[in-house]
XYZ file of C-alpha atoms in Angstrom:
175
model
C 8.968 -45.674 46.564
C 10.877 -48.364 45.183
C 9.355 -50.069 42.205
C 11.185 -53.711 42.564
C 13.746 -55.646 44.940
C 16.551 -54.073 42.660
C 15.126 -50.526 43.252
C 14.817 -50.972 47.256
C 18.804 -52.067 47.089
C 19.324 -49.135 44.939
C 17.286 -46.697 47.176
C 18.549 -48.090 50.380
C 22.472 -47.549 49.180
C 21.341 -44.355 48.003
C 20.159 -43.076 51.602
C 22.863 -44.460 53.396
C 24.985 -42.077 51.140
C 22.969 -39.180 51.996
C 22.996 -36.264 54.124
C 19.863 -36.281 54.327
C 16.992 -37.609 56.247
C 14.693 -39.997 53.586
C 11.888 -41.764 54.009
C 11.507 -45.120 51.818
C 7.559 -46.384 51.555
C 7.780 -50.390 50.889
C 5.019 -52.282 49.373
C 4.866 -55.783 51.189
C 3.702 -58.220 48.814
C 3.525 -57.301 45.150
C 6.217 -59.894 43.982
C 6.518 -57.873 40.944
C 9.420 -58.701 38.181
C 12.202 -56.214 38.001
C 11.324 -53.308 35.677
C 14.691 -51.809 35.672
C 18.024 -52.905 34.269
C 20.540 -54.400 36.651
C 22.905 -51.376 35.660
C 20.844 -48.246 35.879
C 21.709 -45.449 37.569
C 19.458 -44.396 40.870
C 19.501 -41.245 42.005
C 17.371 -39.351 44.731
C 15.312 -36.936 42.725
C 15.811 -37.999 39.015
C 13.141 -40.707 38.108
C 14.078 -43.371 35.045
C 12.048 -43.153 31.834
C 11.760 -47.113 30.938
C 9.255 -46.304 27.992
C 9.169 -44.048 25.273
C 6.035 -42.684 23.459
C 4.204 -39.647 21.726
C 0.898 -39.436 23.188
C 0.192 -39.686 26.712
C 3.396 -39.611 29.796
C 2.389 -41.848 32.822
C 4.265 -41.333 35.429
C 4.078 -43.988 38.539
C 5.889 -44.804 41.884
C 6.330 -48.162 43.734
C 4.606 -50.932 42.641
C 2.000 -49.523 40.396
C 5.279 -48.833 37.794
C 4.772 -52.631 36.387
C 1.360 -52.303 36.505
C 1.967 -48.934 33.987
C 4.308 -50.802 32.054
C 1.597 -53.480 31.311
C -1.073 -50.608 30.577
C 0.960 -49.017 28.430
C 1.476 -52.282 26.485
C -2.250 -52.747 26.044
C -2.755 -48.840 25.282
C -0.155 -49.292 22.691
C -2.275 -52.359 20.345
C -5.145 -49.507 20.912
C -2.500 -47.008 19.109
C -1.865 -45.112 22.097
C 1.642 -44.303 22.660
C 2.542 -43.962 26.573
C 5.765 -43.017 28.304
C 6.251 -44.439 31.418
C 8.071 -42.903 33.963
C 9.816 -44.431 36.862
C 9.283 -41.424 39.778
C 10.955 -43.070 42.598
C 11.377 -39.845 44.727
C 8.520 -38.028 45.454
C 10.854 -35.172 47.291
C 12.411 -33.624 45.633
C 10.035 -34.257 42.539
C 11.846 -34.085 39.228
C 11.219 -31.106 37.855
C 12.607 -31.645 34.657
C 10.643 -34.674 33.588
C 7.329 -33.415 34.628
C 7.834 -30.025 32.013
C 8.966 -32.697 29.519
C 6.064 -34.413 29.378
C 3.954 -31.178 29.616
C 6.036 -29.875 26.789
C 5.045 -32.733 24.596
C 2.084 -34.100 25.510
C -1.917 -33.753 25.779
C -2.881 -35.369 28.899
C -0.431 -36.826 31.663
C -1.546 -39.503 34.416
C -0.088 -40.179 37.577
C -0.650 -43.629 39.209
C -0.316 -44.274 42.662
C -0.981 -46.649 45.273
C -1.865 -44.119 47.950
C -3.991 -41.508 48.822
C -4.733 -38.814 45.627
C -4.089 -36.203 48.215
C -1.186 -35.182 48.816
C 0.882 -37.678 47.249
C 2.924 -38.576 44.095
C 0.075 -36.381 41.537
C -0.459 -33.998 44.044
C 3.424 -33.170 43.583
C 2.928 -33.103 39.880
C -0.464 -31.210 39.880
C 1.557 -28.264 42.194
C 5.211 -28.355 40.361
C 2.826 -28.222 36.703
C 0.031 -25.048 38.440
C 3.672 -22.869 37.633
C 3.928 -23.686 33.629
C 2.116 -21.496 31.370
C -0.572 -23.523 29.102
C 0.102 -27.257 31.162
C -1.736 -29.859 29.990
C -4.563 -31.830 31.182
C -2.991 -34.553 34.370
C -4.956 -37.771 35.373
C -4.582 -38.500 38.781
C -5.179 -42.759 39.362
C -5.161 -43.469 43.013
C -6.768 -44.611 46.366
C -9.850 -42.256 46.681
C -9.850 -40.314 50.111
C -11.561 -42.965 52.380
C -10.863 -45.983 54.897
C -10.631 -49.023 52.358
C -11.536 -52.498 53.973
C -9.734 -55.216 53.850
C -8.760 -57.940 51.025
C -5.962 -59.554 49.099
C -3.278 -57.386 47.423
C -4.387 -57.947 43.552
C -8.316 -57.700 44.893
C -7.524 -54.269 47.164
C -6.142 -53.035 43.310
C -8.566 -54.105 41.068
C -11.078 -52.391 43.819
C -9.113 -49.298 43.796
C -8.605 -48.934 39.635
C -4.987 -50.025 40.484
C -4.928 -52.513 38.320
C -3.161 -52.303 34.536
C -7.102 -53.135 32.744
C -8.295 -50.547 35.202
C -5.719 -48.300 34.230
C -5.912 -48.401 30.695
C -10.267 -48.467 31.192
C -9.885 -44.614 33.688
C -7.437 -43.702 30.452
C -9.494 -44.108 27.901
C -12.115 -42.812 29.641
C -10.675 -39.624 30.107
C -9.144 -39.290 26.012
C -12.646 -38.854 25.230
């Protein structure tokens, strides 16, 4: 899932160059900024660290990676140091940067606008069951039921999508 307009060019290039069959999830109206640099490279499976830190990895898809970005900023003047992690491509999941993060870190979160099951965590949660000693993993999502209706920053906020939501399940779960 793309994270900004840049991204969706990126991604869209990338599966016209492919083999294989892909399937590109869109987010319709987040009018986020561009989180990524004009000249990065994008490549199916290998997601884009665009933070660096010591304590916790967050790693995020679509939309929800500005919303991470602004989470970790506000973790960070509570001395929290978060990684954020760009994971465009859910399949094939990068392997490498999930036992990166488990190598280094306490706790890992995964934030997703979608369903916690069977999505971007999910992924994570059954990639990191095959390391020995993995740490703890925080999985931020839509719970499993029919959501109503309502604006696109309201349906967020409802959902713990948003980046003060984000950084309140966090902190909540450093304790």
């Amino acid at each position: 899932s793309p994270s900004d307009s840049l991204e969706t060019v990126k991604a869209l290039e990338a599966s016209v160059n492919s083999n294989k069959s892909i399937y590109i999830r869109l987010t319709g109206s987040s009018n986020n900024p561009i989180v990524n640099g004009v000249d990065y490279k994008f490549e199916i499976g290998k997601s884009i660290q665009l933070r660096e830190g010591k304590d916790i990895t967050i790693f995020s898809a679509g939309a929800m990676v500005y919303n991470c970005l602004e989470a970790a900023k506000k973790l960070n003047e509570k001395n929290i140091s978060c990684s954020v992690i760009n994971m465009h491509t859910i399949k094939p999941i990068d392997k490498e940067a999930i036992k990166k993060a488990c190598d280094e870190n306490k706790i890992i979160v995964s934030v997703e606008e979608h369903n916690v099951i069977g999505g971007l965590g999910s992924a994570i949660a059954e990639y990191k069951a095959t390391l020995s000693n993995p740490p703890k993993q925080l999985i931020i999502g839509v719970d499993d039921f029919y959501s109503k209706g309502g604006s696109y920053k309201f349906l967020q906020e409802k959902h713990g999508l948003s980046s003060d939501k984000i950084v309140d399940n966090i902190l909540q779960n450093l304790k």
